[in-house]
Short mmCIF file of C-alpha atoms in Angstrom, two decimals:
data_model
loop_
_atom_site.label_atom_id
_atom_site.label_comp_id
_atom_site.label_asym_id
_atom_site.label_seq_id
_atom_site.Cartn_x
_atom_site.Cartn_y
_atom_site.Cartn_z
CA MET Y 11 23.55 -25.65 29.91
CA ILE Y 12 24.20 -22.65 27.69
CA LYS Y 13 21.62 -23.94 25.27
CA SER Y 14 18.94 -24.02 27.95
CA ILE Y 15 19.81 -20.47 29.05
CA PHE Y 16 19.36 -19.33 25.46
CA LYS Y 17 16.05 -21.12 25.29
CA PHE Y 18 14.93 -19.49 28.50
CA MET Y 19 15.92 -16.04 27.28
CA GLY Y 20 14.20 -16.69 23.99
CA ALA Y 21 11.01 -17.58 25.80
CA ILE Y 22 11.14 -14.39 27.85
CA LEU Y 23 11.79 -12.32 24.74
CA LEU Y 24 8.91 -13.98 22.93
CA SER Y 25 6.45 -13.42 25.75
CA LEU Y 26 7.54 -9.77 25.99
CA THR Y 27 6.86 -9.24 22.28
CA VAL Y 28 3.48 -10.91 22.57
CA MET Y 29 2.60 -8.70 25.54
CA SER Y 30 3.66 -5.53 23.78
CA VAL Y 31 1.55 -6.42 20.73
CA ASN Y 32 -1.53 -6.64 22.90
CA ALA Y 33 -0.83 -3.52 24.91
CA THR Y 34 -2.39 -0.96 22.58
CA PRO Y 35 -3.71 2.25 24.14
CA VAL Y 36 -7.21 1.42 22.96
CA ASP Y 37 -7.39 -1.65 25.07
CA THR Y 38 -6.49 0.16 28.24
CA TYR Y 39 -9.49 2.41 27.73
CA GLU Y 40 -11.20 3.21 31.02
CA PHE Y 41 -14.95 3.20 30.89
CA LYS Y 42 -17.11 5.36 33.10
CA SER Y 43 -19.03 2.32 34.28
CA ALA Y 44 -18.90 -1.44 34.05
CA GLU Y 45 -22.27 -1.37 32.32
CA ASN Y 46 -20.90 0.91 29.61
CA GLN Y 47 -17.95 -1.38 29.18
CA GLN Y 48 -20.11 -4.42 28.69
CA ARG Y 49 -22.35 -2.62 26.21
CA ALA Y 50 -19.39 -1.27 24.24
CA LEU Y 51 -17.69 -4.66 24.08
CA GLU Y 52 -20.87 -6.30 22.86
CA LEU Y 53 -21.23 -3.67 20.15
CA ALA Y 54 -17.63 -3.98 19.05
CA HIS Y 55 -18.08 -7.74 18.88
CA SER Y 56 -21.05 -7.33 16.56
CA LEU Y 57 -19.21 -5.09 14.10
CA ARG Y 58 -16.97 -6.39 11.34
CA CYS Y 59 -13.53 -4.95 10.73
CA PRO Y 60 -13.71 -3.32 7.27
CA GLN Y 61 -10.15 -4.23 6.42
CA CYS Y 62 -9.75 -7.77 7.61
CA GLN Y 63 -13.23 -8.95 6.65
CA ASN Y 64 -13.42 -12.07 8.76
CA GLN Y 65 -12.75 -10.59 12.15
CA ASN Y 66 -14.78 -8.37 14.40
CA LEU Y 67 -13.48 -5.14 15.88
CA ILE Y 68 -12.28 -6.85 19.04
CA ASP Y 69 -10.45 -9.69 17.34
CA SER Y 70 -8.61 -7.58 14.84
CA ASN Y 71 -5.39 -5.73 15.55
CA SER Y 72 -5.45 -3.65 12.37
CA GLN Y 73 -5.21 0.10 12.64
CA VAL Y 74 -8.71 0.65 11.34
CA ALA Y 75 -10.20 -1.81 13.80
CA GLN Y 76 -8.36 -0.11 16.64
CA ASP Y 77 -9.69 3.29 15.60
CA LEU Y 78 -13.23 2.06 15.23
CA ARG Y 79 -13.04 0.19 18.51
CA LEU Y 80 -11.97 3.35 20.29
CA GLU Y 81 -14.72 5.25 18.52
CA VAL Y 82 -17.32 2.75 19.70
CA TYR Y 83 -16.02 2.90 23.27
CA GLN Y 84 -16.10 6.69 23.32
CA MET Y 85 -19.56 6.87 21.80
CA VAL Y 86 -20.96 4.45 24.34
CA ASP Y 87 -19.29 6.31 27.17
CA ALA Y 88 -20.77 9.54 25.83
CA GLY Y 89 -24.19 8.00 26.27
CA LYS Y 90 -24.94 7.19 22.62
CA ASP Y 91 -27.35 4.30 22.17
CA TYR Y 92 -27.06 1.22 19.98
CA ASP Y 93 -28.77 2.75 16.94
CA GLU Y 94 -26.57 5.83 16.97
CA VAL Y 95 -23.39 3.76 16.96
CA ILE Y 96 -24.67 1.52 14.18
CA GLU Y 97 -25.68 4.59 12.17
CA PHE Y 98 -22.21 6.08 12.66
CA MET Y 99 -20.57 2.92 11.37
CA THR Y 100 -22.84 2.20 8.44
CA SER Y 101 -22.84 5.79 7.19
CA ARG Y 102 -19.08 5.44 6.74
CA TYR Y 103 -18.44 1.82 5.95
CA GLY Y 104 -21.80 0.66 4.65
CA ASP Y 105 -23.87 -2.33 5.68
CA PHE Y 106 -20.75 -4.42 5.28
CA VAL Y 107 -19.72 -3.78 8.88
CA LEU Y 108 -22.84 -5.45 10.23
CA TYR Y 109 -22.54 -9.16 10.87
CA LYS Y 110 -26.28 -9.28 11.27
CA PRO Y 111 -27.89 -7.49 8.33
CA ARG Y 112 -30.80 -5.17 8.94
CA MET Y 113 -34.31 -6.12 7.94
CA GLU Y 114 -35.07 -4.03 4.85
CA PRO Y 115 -36.42 -4.68 1.34
CA LYS Y 116 -32.91 -5.46 0.06
CA THR Y 117 -32.43 -8.20 2.65
CA TYR Y 118 -35.92 -9.70 2.76
CA ILE Y 119 -34.82 -12.72 0.73
CA LEU Y 120 -31.94 -13.25 3.16
CA TRP Y 121 -34.19 -13.19 6.20
CA LEU Y 122 -37.31 -14.82 4.79
CA GLY Y 123 -35.74 -17.11 2.18
CA PRO Y 124 -34.98 -20.00 4.56
CA ILE Y 125 -38.50 -19.86 6.02
CA GLY Y 126 -39.90 -19.80 2.48
CA LEU Y 127 -37.80 -22.80 1.49
CA LEU Y 128 -38.93 -24.69 4.59
CA VAL Y 129 -42.60 -24.02 3.82
CA LEU Y 130 -42.08 -25.01 0.19
CA GLY Y 131 -40.35 -28.23 1.27
CA LEU Y 132 -43.16 -29.09 3.68
CA CYS Y 133 -45.78 -28.46 0.97
CA ILE Y 134 -43.96 -30.68 -1.54
CA GLY Y 135 -43.50 -33.38 1.10
CA PHE Y 136 -47.15 -33.23 2.05
CA ILE Y 137 -48.35 -33.50 -1.56
CA PHE Y 138 -45.94 -36.36 -2.22
CA VAL Y 139 -47.04 -38.37 0.79
CA ARG Y 140 -50.73 -37.82 0.05
CA LYS Y 141 -50.35 -38.85 -3.55
CA GLN Y 142 -48.60 -42.10 -2.57
CA ARG Y 143 -51.31 -43.01 -0.11
CA ILE Y 144 -54.04 -42.47 -2.70
CA SER Y 145 -52.28 -44.61 -5.26
CA GLN Y 146 -51.83 -47.35 -2.69
CA VAL Y 147 -55.58 -47.38 -2.05
CA GLU Y 148 -56.23 -47.53 -5.76
CA ASP Y 149 -53.85 -50.43 -6.20
CA GLN Y 150 -55.83 -52.53 -3.78
CA GLY Y 151 -58.82 -52.71 -6.08
CA ILE Y 152 -58.76 -55.60 -8.56
CA SER Y 153 -60.88 -56.17 -11.57
CA ALA Y 154 -63.49 -58.92 -11.87
CA GLU Y 155 -61.26 -60.81 -14.22
CA GLU Y 156 -58.37 -60.75 -11.79
CA GLN Y 157 -60.69 -61.90 -9.01
CA LYS Y 158 -61.77 -64.83 -11.11
CA GLU Y 159 -58.18 -65.83 -11.80
CA LEU Y 160 -57.40 -65.53 -8.11
CA ASP Y 161 -60.35 -67.73 -7.16
CA ARG Y 162 -59.27 -70.31 -9.69
CA LEU Y 163 -55.73 -70.42 -8.26
CA LEU Y 164 -56.98 -70.62 -4.70
CA ASN Y 165 -59.33 -73.43 -5.56
CA ARG Y 166 -56.60 -75.37 -7.27
CA ASP Y 167 -54.34 -75.10 -4.21
CA ALA Y 168 -57.17 -76.12 -1.92
CA LYS Y 169 -57.65 -79.37 -3.75
CA MET B 26 -47.50 -30.46 -18.65
CA LYS B 27 -46.85 -32.89 -15.86
CA LYS B 28 -43.40 -33.67 -17.23
CA LEU B 29 -42.60 -29.97 -17.26
CA ILE B 30 -43.20 -29.75 -13.53
CA LEU B 31 -40.52 -32.36 -12.99
CA PHE B 32 -37.97 -29.94 -14.44
CA ILE B 33 -38.71 -27.21 -11.90
CA PRO B 34 -36.21 -28.47 -9.29
CA LEU B 35 -33.51 -28.67 -11.97
CA ILE B 36 -34.19 -25.12 -13.05
CA LEU B 37 -34.15 -23.92 -9.44
CA VAL B 38 -30.83 -25.65 -8.76
CA MET B 39 -29.31 -24.28 -11.96
CA GLY B 40 -30.47 -20.80 -11.04
CA MET B 41 -28.95 -21.07 -7.62
CA GLY B 42 -25.76 -22.53 -9.09
CA GLY B 43 -25.45 -19.59 -11.44
CA PHE B 44 -25.95 -17.16 -8.58
CA LEU B 45 -23.33 -18.81 -6.42
CA TYR B 46 -20.92 -19.15 -9.35
CA LYS B 47 -21.13 -15.41 -9.92
CA GLY B 48 -20.41 -14.88 -6.23
CA LEU B 49 -17.09 -16.68 -6.66
CA PHE B 50 -15.79 -13.87 -8.83
CA LEU B 51 -16.92 -10.91 -6.78
CA ASN B 52 -14.02 -9.03 -5.25
CA PRO B 53 -14.66 -8.69 -1.53
CA LYS B 54 -12.11 -5.87 -1.39
CA LEU B 55 -14.30 -3.62 -3.49
CA LEU B 56 -16.86 -2.53 -0.95
CA ASP B 57 -19.52 -0.12 -1.99
CA SER B 58 -18.77 3.19 -0.49
CA ALA B 59 -21.50 4.36 1.79
CA LEU B 60 -20.45 7.91 0.95
CA GLU B 61 -21.09 8.06 -2.78
CA GLY B 62 -23.64 10.79 -3.35
CA LYS B 63 -22.89 12.44 -0.02
CA PRO B 64 -20.87 15.60 0.62
CA ILE B 65 -17.27 15.42 1.81
CA PRO B 66 -17.29 15.23 5.61
CA VAL B 67 -16.80 18.53 7.39
CA PHE B 68 -13.17 18.95 8.37
CA GLN B 69 -10.57 21.55 9.24
CA LEU B 70 -7.01 20.40 8.94
CA GLU B 71 -3.54 21.80 8.44
CA ARG B 72 -1.89 21.73 5.08
CA LEU B 73 0.99 19.26 5.03
CA GLU B 74 3.37 21.67 3.33
CA ASP B 75 2.50 24.63 5.56
CA SER B 76 1.01 24.14 9.01
CA SER B 77 -0.33 27.70 9.14
CA GLU B 78 -2.63 27.10 6.18
CA ILE B 79 -5.95 25.49 7.11
CA ILE B 80 -7.78 23.39 4.53
CA THR B 81 -11.50 22.75 5.00
CA ASN B 82 -14.14 20.89 3.09
CA GLU B 83 -15.08 24.24 1.51
CA THR B 84 -11.62 24.45 -0.07
CA LEU B 85 -12.43 21.46 -2.25
CA LYS B 86 -15.56 22.92 -3.79
CA GLY B 87 -15.73 24.69 -7.13
CA LYS B 88 -13.84 22.21 -9.26
CA VAL B 89 -14.08 18.52 -9.98
CA SER B 90 -11.18 17.03 -8.03
CA LEU B 91 -9.55 13.80 -6.99
CA LEU B 92 -8.89 13.12 -3.32
CA ASN B 93 -6.10 10.62 -2.86
CA VAL B 94 -5.41 9.00 0.49
CA TRP B 95 -1.71 8.15 0.84
CA ALA B 96 1.04 7.62 3.37
CA THR B 97 4.75 6.91 3.41
CA TRP B 98 4.15 3.61 5.22
CA CYS B 99 1.94 2.34 2.41
CA PRO B 100 3.69 0.19 -0.21
CA SER B 101 0.87 0.30 -2.75
CA CYS B 102 1.03 4.10 -2.63
CA LYS B 103 4.58 3.85 -3.95
CA TYR B 104 3.32 1.75 -6.83
CA GLU B 105 0.63 4.33 -7.52
CA HIS B 106 2.89 7.37 -7.24
CA PRO B 107 4.42 7.47 -10.75
CA TYR B 108 0.94 7.20 -12.28
CA LEU B 109 -0.28 10.11 -10.17
CA MET B 110 2.74 12.11 -11.36
CA ARG B 111 1.77 11.39 -14.95
CA PHE B 112 -1.88 12.35 -14.41
CA ALA B 113 -0.83 15.52 -12.61
CA ARG B 114 1.32 16.55 -15.60
CA GLN B 115 -1.67 16.07 -17.89
CA ASN B 116 -3.45 18.60 -15.71
CA THR B 117 -6.86 17.00 -16.05
CA LEU B 118 -8.02 17.96 -12.58
CA PRO B 119 -6.58 19.05 -9.24
CA ILE B 120 -5.40 16.11 -7.14
CA TYR B 121 -5.61 16.69 -3.42
CA GLY B 122 -3.65 14.38 -1.16
CA ILE B 123 -4.80 13.22 2.23
CA ASN B 124 -1.64 12.36 4.08
CA TYR B 125 -3.13 9.67 6.28
CA ARG B 126 -1.68 8.77 9.70
CA ASP B 127 1.76 9.85 8.72
CA GLU B 128 4.61 11.96 10.01
CA ARG B 129 4.98 15.36 8.42
CA ASP B 130 8.77 15.14 8.05
CA SER B 131 8.86 11.78 6.34
CA ALA B 132 5.93 12.71 4.10
CA LEU B 133 7.60 15.92 2.93
CA ARG B 134 10.90 14.13 2.44
CA GLU B 135 9.26 11.53 0.25
CA LEU B 136 7.52 14.14 -1.88
CA ASN B 137 10.85 15.93 -2.29
CA ILE B 138 12.57 12.82 -3.50
CA LEU B 139 9.87 11.22 -5.65
CA GLY B 140 8.05 14.32 -6.85
CA ASP B 141 4.80 15.91 -5.77
CA PRO B 142 1.69 15.24 -7.85
CA TYR B 143 -0.62 17.00 -5.41
CA THR B 144 -2.20 20.43 -5.69
CA LYS B 145 -2.36 20.50 -1.91
CA ASN B 146 -1.95 17.93 0.82
CA ILE B 147 -4.27 17.64 3.77
CA TYR B 148 -2.39 16.53 6.88
CA ASP B 149 -4.63 13.95 8.51
CA HIS B 150 -2.23 12.99 11.26
CA ASN B 151 -4.67 11.16 13.56
CA GLY B 152 -6.77 9.69 10.76
CA ARG B 153 -9.98 11.43 11.75
CA LEU B 154 -10.80 12.56 8.21
CA GLY B 155 -9.94 9.09 6.97
CA LEU B 156 -12.35 7.60 9.48
CA ASP B 157 -15.12 9.97 8.40
CA LEU B 158 -14.45 9.04 4.78
CA GLY B 159 -14.76 5.34 5.60
CA VAL B 160 -11.16 4.69 4.61
CA TYR B 161 -10.03 1.20 5.57
CA GLY B 162 -6.59 1.22 4.02
CA ALA B 163 -4.43 3.22 1.72
CA PRO B 164 -4.38 4.09 -1.09
CA GLU B 165 -7.96 5.08 -1.68
CA SER B 166 -9.23 7.74 -4.01
CA PHE B 167 -12.40 9.77 -4.10
CA LEU B 168 -13.79 11.59 -7.09
CA VAL B 169 -15.46 14.78 -5.87
CA ASP B 170 -17.68 16.95 -8.04
CA HIS B 171 -17.72 20.77 -8.13
CA ASN B 172 -20.35 20.90 -5.39
CA GLY B 173 -18.16 18.89 -3.05
CA ILE B 174 -20.22 15.72 -3.43
CA ILE B 175 -18.36 12.40 -3.47
CA ARG B 176 -19.24 10.67 -6.73
CA PHE B 177 -16.96 7.66 -6.73
CA ARG B 178 -14.60 5.84 -4.43
CA TYR B 179 -11.80 3.66 -5.65
CA ALA B 180 -10.00 1.45 -3.13
CA GLY B 181 -6.54 0.38 -4.17
CA PRO B 182 -3.78 1.84 -6.30
CA ILE B 183 -4.74 3.72 -9.45
CA ASP B 184 -2.76 2.76 -12.52
CA GLN B 185 -3.08 3.57 -16.20
CA ARG B 186 -5.84 1.03 -16.74
CA VAL B 187 -8.00 2.18 -13.84
CA TRP B 188 -7.50 5.76 -14.97
CA ASP B 189 -8.36 5.13 -18.62
CA GLU B 190 -11.24 2.75 -18.11
CA THR B 191 -12.88 3.94 -14.93
CA LEU B 192 -11.82 7.36 -13.73
CA LEU B 193 -11.28 9.42 -16.87
CA PRO B 194 -14.76 8.81 -18.35
CA MET B 195 -16.31 9.81 -15.03
CA ILE B 196 -14.09 12.86 -14.69
CA LYS B 197 -15.05 14.03 -18.20
CA GLN B 198 -18.70 13.56 -17.41
CA LEU B 199 -18.51 15.40 -14.09
CA GLN B 200 -16.53 18.22 -15.69
CA ALA B 201 -19.17 18.56 -18.42
CA VAL B 202 -21.87 18.89 -15.77
CA ALA B 203 -19.77 21.40 -13.86
CA LYS B 204 -19.29 23.46 -17.01
CA GLU B 205 -23.00 23.46 -17.69
CA GLU B 206 -23.67 24.74 -14.20
CA GLY B 207 -21.16 27.52 -14.65
CA ALA B 208 -18.29 26.27 -12.53
CA SER B 209 -14.82 26.19 -14.07
#
């Protein structure tokens, strides 16, 4: 009986701690409009937390992510557009914060590489298949000598 | 000639292997700073030691200096502290502290107990300057030239090795340039 009371109290305590961890002031931010909120959340989702590396600004609870999240929310609410927010972030933290790299000379190989490889693969495949077909056609021809031998064998079996 | 062509895939794979192998040893913690080559962000903040004194980005111009982001809540800063004390005694360059997201009382107490390597401390209580500097953790250090341009960012604690191998050569070089241009 006492044991189960302890368990129950433990569970309450645990859920309280979990709740308090999530209740940061940033996350109670009130947007001017629902449209702003959606836009800001999308942006924060597309930005990487500079400290935790494998989480976006929404997922991460680190101090830096919280600050940047708040910054994004405020910028969106102040009417800043997508490019302005991205510029704000990359001018401080570099291209690293972008999950989706920008298209620029430095990243051409990243964007175009897979397409290039696909084209190369198709070309090689095409040449390979063509070559095989040609050699098959060639193989079908037999010399006069071979034809003679073949005739001889056929004749022998026919007898 | 024809046989040579057969080796092309092997060469391609080896090239890619080499590239990926190199990637294994890159340190993801060492991000390029987007601010190298740019001026220190504009700011106006209280001095930690004296709230009536205002430090601005203009204060940092004129001399090659080191900006060190630190806080009492940061364990690596404690590791770094004795080294900073040593470098401060050698008087190579002014070291400015950015007391990042900290409480004034605890920061001052810690400096009293452990010693104060800083020429001046900038009290960045809400982390705004840190955010503008692209700081993502403490300690971080910025090498600033006499024109107030950030020349190098080092993320992580500075120790003797980092100082000798990375920072000191750059400091000497920047100071030589500063001297040439007539700054002290």
